[in-house]
XYZ file of C-alpha atoms in Angstrom:
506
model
C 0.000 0.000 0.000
C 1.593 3.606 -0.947
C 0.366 5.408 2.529
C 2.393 8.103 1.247
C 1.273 8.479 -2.785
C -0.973 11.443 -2.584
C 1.733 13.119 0.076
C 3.964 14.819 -2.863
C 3.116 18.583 -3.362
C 6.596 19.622 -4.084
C 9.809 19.611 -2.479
C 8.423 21.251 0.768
C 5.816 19.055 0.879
C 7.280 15.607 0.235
C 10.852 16.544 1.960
C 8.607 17.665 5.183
C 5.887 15.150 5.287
C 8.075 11.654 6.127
C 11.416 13.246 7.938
C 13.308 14.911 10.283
C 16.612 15.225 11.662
C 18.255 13.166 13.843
C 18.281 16.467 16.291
C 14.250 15.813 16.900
C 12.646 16.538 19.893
C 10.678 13.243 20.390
C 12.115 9.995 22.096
C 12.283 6.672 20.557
C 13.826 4.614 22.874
C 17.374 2.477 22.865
C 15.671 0.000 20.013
C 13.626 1.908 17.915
C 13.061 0.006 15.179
C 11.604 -2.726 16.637
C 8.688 -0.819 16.518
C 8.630 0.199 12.602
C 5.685 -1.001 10.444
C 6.159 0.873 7.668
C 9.397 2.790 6.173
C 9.735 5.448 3.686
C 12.664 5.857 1.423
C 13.082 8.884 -1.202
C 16.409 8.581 -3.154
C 18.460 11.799 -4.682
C 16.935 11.236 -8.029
C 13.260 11.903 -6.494
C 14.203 14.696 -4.669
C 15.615 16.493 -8.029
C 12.017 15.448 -9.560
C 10.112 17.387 -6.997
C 12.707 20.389 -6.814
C 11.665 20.996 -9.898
C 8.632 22.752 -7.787
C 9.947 24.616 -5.292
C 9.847 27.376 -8.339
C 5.955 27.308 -7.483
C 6.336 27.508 -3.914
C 8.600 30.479 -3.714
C 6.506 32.474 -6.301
C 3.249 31.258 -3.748
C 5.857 32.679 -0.956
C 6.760 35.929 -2.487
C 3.429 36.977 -3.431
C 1.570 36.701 -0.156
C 4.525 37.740 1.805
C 2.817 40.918 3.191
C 5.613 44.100 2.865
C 4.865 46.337 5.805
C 5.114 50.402 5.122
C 9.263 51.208 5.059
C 9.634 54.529 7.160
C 13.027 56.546 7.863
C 14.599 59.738 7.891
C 18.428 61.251 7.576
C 20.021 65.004 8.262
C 21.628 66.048 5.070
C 23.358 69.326 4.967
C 21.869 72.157 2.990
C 18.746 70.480 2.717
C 17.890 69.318 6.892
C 16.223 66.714 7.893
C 14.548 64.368 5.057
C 12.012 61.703 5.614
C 10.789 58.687 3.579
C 8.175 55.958 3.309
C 7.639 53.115 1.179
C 3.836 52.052 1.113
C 1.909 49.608 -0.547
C 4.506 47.276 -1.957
C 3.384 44.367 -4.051
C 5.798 41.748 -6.230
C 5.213 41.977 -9.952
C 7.208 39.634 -12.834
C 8.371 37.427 -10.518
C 10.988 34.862 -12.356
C 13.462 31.841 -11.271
C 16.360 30.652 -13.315
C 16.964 27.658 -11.291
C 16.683 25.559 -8.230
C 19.257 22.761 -6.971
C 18.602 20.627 -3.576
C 21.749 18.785 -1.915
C 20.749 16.267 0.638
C 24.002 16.026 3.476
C 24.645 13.063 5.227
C 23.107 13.632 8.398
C 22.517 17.282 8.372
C 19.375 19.142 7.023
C 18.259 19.555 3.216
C 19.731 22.620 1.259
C 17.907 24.187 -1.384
C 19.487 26.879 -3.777
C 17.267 29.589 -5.656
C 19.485 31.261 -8.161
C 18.479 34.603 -9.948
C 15.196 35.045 -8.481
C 14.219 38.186 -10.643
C 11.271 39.939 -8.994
C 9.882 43.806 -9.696
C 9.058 45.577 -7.083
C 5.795 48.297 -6.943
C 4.605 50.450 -4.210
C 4.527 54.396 -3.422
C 7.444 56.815 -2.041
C 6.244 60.121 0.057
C 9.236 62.001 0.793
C 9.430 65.362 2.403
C 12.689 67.638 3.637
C 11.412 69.350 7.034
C 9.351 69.357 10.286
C 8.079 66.688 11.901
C 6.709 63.843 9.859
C 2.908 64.843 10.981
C 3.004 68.099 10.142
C 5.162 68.489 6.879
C 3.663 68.244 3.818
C 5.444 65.204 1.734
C 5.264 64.597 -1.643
C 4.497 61.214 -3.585
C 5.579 59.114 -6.624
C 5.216 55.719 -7.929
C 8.676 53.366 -7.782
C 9.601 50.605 -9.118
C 12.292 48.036 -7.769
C 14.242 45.798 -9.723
C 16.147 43.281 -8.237
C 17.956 39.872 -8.393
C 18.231 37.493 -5.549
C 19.810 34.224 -4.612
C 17.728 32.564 -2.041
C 19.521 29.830 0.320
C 17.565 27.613 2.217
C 18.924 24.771 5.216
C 15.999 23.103 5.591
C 15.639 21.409 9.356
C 12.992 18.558 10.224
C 11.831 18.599 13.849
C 9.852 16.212 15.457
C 6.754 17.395 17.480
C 4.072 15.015 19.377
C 5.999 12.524 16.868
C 4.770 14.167 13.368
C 6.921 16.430 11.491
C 7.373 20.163 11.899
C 9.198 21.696 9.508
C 11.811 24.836 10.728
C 13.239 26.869 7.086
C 14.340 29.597 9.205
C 17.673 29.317 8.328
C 17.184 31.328 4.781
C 19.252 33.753 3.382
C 18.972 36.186 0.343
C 21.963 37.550 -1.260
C 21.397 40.797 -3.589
C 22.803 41.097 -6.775
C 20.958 44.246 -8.434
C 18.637 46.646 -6.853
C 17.281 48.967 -8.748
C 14.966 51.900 -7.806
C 13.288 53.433 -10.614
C 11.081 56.949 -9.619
C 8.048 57.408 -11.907
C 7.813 60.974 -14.021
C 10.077 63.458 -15.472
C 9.937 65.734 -13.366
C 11.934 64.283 -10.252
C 15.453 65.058 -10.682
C 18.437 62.691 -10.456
C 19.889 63.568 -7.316
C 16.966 62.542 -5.658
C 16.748 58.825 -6.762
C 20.665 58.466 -5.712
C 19.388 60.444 -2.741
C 16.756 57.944 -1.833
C 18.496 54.618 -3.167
C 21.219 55.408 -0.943
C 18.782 56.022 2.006
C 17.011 52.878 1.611
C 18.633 49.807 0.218
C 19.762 48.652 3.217
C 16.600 48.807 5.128
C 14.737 47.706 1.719
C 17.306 44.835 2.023
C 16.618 43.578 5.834
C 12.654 44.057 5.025
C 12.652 41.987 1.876
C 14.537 38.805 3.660
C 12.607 39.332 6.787
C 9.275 38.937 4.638
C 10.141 36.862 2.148
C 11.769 34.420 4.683
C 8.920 34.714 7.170
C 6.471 33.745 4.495
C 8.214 30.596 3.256
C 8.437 28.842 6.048
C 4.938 29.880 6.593
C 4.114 28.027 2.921
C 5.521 25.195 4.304
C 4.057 24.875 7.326
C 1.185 25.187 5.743
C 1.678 22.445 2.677
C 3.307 20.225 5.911
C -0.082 20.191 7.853
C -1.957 19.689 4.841
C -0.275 16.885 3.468
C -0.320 15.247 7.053
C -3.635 15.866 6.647
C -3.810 13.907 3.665
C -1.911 11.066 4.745
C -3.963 10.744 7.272
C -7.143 10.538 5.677
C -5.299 8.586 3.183
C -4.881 5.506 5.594
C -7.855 5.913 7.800
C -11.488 4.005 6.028
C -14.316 4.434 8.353
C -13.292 2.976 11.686
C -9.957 1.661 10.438
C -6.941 3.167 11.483
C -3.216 2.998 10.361
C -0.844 4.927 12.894
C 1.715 6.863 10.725
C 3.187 8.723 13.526
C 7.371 8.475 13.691
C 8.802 5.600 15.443
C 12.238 6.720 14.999
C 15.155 8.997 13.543
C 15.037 9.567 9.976
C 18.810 8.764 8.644
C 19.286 11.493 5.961
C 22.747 10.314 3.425
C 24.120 12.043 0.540
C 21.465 9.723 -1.726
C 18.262 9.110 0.251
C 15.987 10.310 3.077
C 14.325 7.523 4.998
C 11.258 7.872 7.865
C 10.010 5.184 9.792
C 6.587 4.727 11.098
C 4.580 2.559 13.854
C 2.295 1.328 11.572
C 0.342 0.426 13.957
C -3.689 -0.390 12.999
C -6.191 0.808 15.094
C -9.800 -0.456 15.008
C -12.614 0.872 17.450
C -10.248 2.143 20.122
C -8.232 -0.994 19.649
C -4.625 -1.502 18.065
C -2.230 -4.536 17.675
C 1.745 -4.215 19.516
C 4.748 -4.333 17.424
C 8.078 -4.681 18.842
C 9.861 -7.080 16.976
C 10.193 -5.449 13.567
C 12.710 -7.108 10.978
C 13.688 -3.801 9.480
C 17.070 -3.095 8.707
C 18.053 -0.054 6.236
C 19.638 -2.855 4.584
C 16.581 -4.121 3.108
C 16.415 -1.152 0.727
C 18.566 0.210 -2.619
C 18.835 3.189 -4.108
C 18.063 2.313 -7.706
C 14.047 3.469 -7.616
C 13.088 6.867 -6.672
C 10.896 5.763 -4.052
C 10.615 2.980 -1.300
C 8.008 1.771 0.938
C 8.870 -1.306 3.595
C 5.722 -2.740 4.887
C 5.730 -5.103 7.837
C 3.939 -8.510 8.064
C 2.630 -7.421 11.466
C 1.096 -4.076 10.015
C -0.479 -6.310 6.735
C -1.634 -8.794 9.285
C -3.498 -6.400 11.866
C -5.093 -4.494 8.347
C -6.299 -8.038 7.392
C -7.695 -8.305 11.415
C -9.390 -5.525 11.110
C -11.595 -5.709 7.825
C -12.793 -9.233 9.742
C -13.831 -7.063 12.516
C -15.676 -5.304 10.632
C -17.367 -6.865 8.158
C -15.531 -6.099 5.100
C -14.413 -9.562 3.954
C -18.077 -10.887 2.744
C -18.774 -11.311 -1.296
C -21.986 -11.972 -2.561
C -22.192 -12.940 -6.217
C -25.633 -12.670 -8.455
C -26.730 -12.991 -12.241
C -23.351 -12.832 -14.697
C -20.512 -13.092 -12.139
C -22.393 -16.155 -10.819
C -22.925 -17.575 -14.263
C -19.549 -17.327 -14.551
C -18.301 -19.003 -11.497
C -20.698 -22.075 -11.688
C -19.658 -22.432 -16.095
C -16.173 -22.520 -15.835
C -16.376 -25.791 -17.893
C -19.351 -26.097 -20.267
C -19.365 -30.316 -20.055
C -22.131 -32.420 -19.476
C -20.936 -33.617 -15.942
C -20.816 -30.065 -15.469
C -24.293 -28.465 -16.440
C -25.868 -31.715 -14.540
C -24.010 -31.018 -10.969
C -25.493 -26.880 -11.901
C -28.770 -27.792 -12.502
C -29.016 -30.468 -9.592
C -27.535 -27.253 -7.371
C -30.025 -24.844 -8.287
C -32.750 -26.821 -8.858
C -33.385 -25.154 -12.260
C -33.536 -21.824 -11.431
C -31.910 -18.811 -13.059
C -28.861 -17.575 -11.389
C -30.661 -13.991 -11.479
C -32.985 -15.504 -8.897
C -29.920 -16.992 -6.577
C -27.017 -15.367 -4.564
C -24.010 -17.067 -3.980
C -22.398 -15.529 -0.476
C -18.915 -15.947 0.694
C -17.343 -14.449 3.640
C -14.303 -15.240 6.230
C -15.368 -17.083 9.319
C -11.624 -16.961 10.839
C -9.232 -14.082 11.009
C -7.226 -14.089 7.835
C -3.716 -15.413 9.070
C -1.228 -13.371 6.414
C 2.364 -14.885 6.183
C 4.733 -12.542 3.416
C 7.231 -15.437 2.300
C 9.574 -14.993 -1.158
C 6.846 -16.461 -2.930
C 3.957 -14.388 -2.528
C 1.376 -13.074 0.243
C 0.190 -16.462 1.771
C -3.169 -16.424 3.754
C -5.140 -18.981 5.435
C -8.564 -18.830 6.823
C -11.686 -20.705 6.831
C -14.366 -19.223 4.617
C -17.898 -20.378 4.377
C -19.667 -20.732 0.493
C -23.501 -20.660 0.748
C -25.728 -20.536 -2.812
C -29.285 -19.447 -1.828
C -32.144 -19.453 -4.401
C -34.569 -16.792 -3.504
C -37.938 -17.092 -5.897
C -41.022 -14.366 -5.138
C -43.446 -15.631 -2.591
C -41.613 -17.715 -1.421
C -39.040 -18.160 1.578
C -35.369 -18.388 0.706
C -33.743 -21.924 0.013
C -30.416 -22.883 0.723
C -29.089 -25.071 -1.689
C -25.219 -24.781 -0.797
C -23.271 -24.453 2.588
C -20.027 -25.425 2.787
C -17.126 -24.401 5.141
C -13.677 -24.863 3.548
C -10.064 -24.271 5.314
C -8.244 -22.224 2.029
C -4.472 -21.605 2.174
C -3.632 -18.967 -1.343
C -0.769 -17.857 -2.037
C -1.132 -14.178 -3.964
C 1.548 -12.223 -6.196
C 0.331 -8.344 -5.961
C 0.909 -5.789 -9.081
C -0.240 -2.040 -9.925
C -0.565 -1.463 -13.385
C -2.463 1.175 -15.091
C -3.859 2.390 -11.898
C -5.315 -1.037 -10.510
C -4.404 -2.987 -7.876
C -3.923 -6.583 -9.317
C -4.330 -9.669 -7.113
C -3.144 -12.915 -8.789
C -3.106 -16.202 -6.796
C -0.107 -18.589 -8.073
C -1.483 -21.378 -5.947
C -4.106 -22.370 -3.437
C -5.394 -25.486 -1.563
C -8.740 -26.533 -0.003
C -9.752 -28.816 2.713
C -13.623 -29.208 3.205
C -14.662 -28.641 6.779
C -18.203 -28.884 6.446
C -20.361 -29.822 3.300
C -24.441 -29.833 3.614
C -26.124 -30.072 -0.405
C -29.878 -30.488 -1.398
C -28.277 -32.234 -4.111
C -26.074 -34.314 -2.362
C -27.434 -35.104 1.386
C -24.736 -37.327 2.152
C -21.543 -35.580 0.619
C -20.919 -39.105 -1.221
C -21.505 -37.943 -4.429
C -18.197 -38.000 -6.309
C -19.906 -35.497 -9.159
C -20.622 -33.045 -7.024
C -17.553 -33.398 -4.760
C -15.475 -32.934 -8.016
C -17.383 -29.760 -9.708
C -17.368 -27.937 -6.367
C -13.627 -28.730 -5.616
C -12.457 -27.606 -9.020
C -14.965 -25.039 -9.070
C -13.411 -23.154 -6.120
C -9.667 -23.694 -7.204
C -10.587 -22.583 -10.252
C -12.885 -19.528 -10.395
C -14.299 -19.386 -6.877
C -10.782 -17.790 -5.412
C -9.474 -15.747 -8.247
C -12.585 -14.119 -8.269
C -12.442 -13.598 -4.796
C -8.979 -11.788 -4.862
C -9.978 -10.096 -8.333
C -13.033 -8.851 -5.988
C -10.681 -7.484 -3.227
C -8.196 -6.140 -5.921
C -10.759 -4.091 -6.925
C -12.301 -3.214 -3.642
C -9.014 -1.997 -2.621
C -8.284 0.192 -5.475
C -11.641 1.713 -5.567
C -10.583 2.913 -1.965
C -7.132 4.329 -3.004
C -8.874 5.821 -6.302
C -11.362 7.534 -3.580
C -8.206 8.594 -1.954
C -7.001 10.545 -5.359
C -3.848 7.960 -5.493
C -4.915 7.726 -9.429
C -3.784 11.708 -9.637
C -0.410 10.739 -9.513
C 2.025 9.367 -12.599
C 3.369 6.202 -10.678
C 6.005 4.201 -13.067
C 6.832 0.694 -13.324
C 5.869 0.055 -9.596
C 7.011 -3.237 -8.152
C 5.713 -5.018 -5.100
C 8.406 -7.814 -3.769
C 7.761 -10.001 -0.764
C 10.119 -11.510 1.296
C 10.192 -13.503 4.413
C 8.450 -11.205 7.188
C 7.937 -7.873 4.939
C 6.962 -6.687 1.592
C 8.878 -3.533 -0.325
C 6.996 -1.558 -2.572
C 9.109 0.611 -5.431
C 8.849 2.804 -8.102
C 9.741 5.791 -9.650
C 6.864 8.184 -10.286
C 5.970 11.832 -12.101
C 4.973 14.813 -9.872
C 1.518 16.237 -11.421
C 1.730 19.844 -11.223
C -2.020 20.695 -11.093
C -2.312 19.330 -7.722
C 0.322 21.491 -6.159
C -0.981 24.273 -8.459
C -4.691 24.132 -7.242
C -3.619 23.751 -3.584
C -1.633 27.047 -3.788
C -4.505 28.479 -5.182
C -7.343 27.545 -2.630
C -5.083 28.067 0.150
C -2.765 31.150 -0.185
């Protein structure tokens, strides 16, 4: 499961959402990763991907960075005391040549800005004596021009064990700036005059602002991409617990989080503390990296059971097609002896879990056991419902899991049945080699591909609902292994979604 798919809304989002620095203000304990369920790893080549949108956020930053009024004054000889003020100033033609993040090895994430060209607009009242209340001052439009290099170092902190991003450390270096007085009539000495005056204080006020207002931005992206991820793993009453479980290990080629992954259900949750995580476990040849524990699949699986999510009922076509697999003779006679004759748009076939699903990830696939229950019903107006079918069946699958073309594929590779219980209209006894034989192929054949082609679906319907089919995710692979699964891929950012969030929000 991608828990953290819909999370990337640039490189202040995604660098924010899943880490922090080893310096974090939370406590983990001597063994924390005993206690990781799921792990998050986003190599170099992923972070230049989403850098590619900082441009966005820094425009989003320097146009709602509110300038406050720029007041000052200066004696000059022959002409006394002269006063200033710089009102209503507003960024116009705001450009960005470039942007280049560096990741260092246990340290925070530095982004460059080079040649940020921006135009400044606003209004200058100047006058040359009295006090400021009383003098009459004149007024004329400016104009700005400058070019910036913006540096930004990036810290993660941890806070109540979610992530709170610090970009206070941010620094703008000046490399033109330009005032430019409006009209003819203003002579030259007095746009030295006031350049002179104010450049430094425009200076101080511009960083101060501009600074302020992008760590505001991503605060802001930060809480609602937590938001997201939580509502991404969270379906009614069921729970996953993405909060940190330990230090995120930042290296010159990935980032990597880890998270409880801990399921809660109804006020209940399972206990991990024997996690077979190691960073080990994961490359650096994908962009991105998701370890999921057995213990975190198991406790999902736990809690569907609980609540009623692992019940099928088939009518009309798909029940047509699981009772026809084979169109023999044998074959129609065990059908009609089962249904007595009657369409299957008057019948329901019903299959649910009676047992908690028992998950075990091996190389192989995802193996699960439980005992289901099979009951066919034939339900005819006027007249009471008849079962025909109940059988209770102890079913060990084994299932390889793909994602392709935005759908979760289930595809069992190999399965085995053991009849528990058996009661048949057609076949009182359960001696009827026939009807032993159609039902036994029947379920090996179509009855549990169809079951896990039901919950492939189900499950991707959810992560659709959850917008996971916004996102451009390439060649994703889903490997299991004894204990834990990995899911990888490299993905492209879709710029509309950072786009429209910028837009609602700022």
């Amino acid at each position: 499961m991608c828990w953290a798919g819909r999370m990337m809304l640039g490189t202040f989002s995604i660098l924010l959402v899943f880490f922090h620095t080893a310096a974090a203000a939370c406590e983990f304990g001597p063994f924390p990763y005993r206690a990781t369920g799921i792990v998050c790893r986003m190599t170099k080549p992923a972070a230049l991907l989403l850098n590619q949108e900082t441009a966005q956020v820094i425009q989003a930053a320097f146009r709602n960075a509110k300038f406050p009024n720029i007041t000052g004054e200066r004696s000059m000889r022959l002409l006394g005391r002269v006063a200033y003020g710089l009102s209503n100033i507003q960024v116009n033609d705001l450009s960005i040549e470039r942007s280049e993040v560096e990741l260092k090895e246990d340290d925070a994430i530095h982004i460059s800005i080079k040649n940020v060209s921006a135009l400044f607009k606003g209004t200058l009242t100047y006058g040359y004596a009295g006090a400021w209340f009383l003098q009459l001052f004149h007024s004329v439009d400016f104009e700005i021009e400058s070019s910036i290099d913006l540096q930004l170092n990036i810290n993660l902190m941890c806070q109540k064990y979610q992530v709170a991003p610090d970009a206070s450390d941010c620094y703008l270096t000046f490399h033109k700036l330009t005032l430019r007085l409006q009209g003819d009539k203003q002579p030259g000495w007095l746009k030295q005059l006031f350049t002179d005056f104010i450049s430094f204080t425009l200076k101080l006020v511009l960083k101060r602002e501009v600074c302020k207002e992008i760590n505001a931005v991503a605060q802001t992206l930060t809480n609602f991409i937590l938001d997201l991820a939580a509502n991404f793993v969270r379906d009614k009453d069921i729970i996953v617990d993405i909060s940190l479980a330990s230090d995120s290990v930042v290296k010159a080629n990935y980032i990597e989080s880890h998270h409880k992954g801990i399921v809660l259900y109804k006020n209940t949750s399972s206990v991990l503390s024997d996690s077979v995580f190691s960073p080990s476990l994961l490359t650096e040849s994908r962009m991105l990296y998701f370890w999921l524990s057995e213990h975190s699949l198991s406790s999902l699986a736990a809690a569907a059971f609980l609540d009623g999510r692992l019940v099928l009922n088939l009518r009309g076509e798909k029940l047509q097609e699981l009772f026809e697999m084979e169109d023999t003779e044998a074959q129609q006679k065990a059908v009609q002896r089962i249904f007595q004759g009657t369409s299957y748009n008057d019948s329901v076939a019903k299959v649910w879990s009676l047992t908690q699903p028992q998950i075990s990830l091996q190389p192989e696939g995802t193996v699960v056991r439980s005992l289901v229950a099979v009951e066919v019903t034939i339900l005819l107006a006027g007249e009471e419902p008849l079962v025909t079918l109940y059988m209770e069946k102890e079913i060990t699958v084994t299932v390889q899991a793909t994602y392709a073309e935005k759908k979760l594929i289930l595809q069992p590779v190999d399965s085995s049945i053991e009849i528990k219980v058996f009661k048949c209209t057609a076949d009182p006894n359960g001696e009827d080699p026939s009807i032993q034989s159609f039902l036994q192929n029947m379920i090996l054949v179509a009855g549990i591909p169809e079951v896990t082609s039901s919950i492939g679906s189900a499950l991707t319907s959810m992560m659709n609902s959850k917008r996971l089919d916004l996102f451009d995710i390439i060649n994703p692979e889903i490997i299991t292994r004894k204990g834990y699964a990995i899911v990888q891929l490299d993905f492209g950012f879709p710029s509309h979604v950072l786009l429209n969030f910028l837009e609602k929000s700022l």
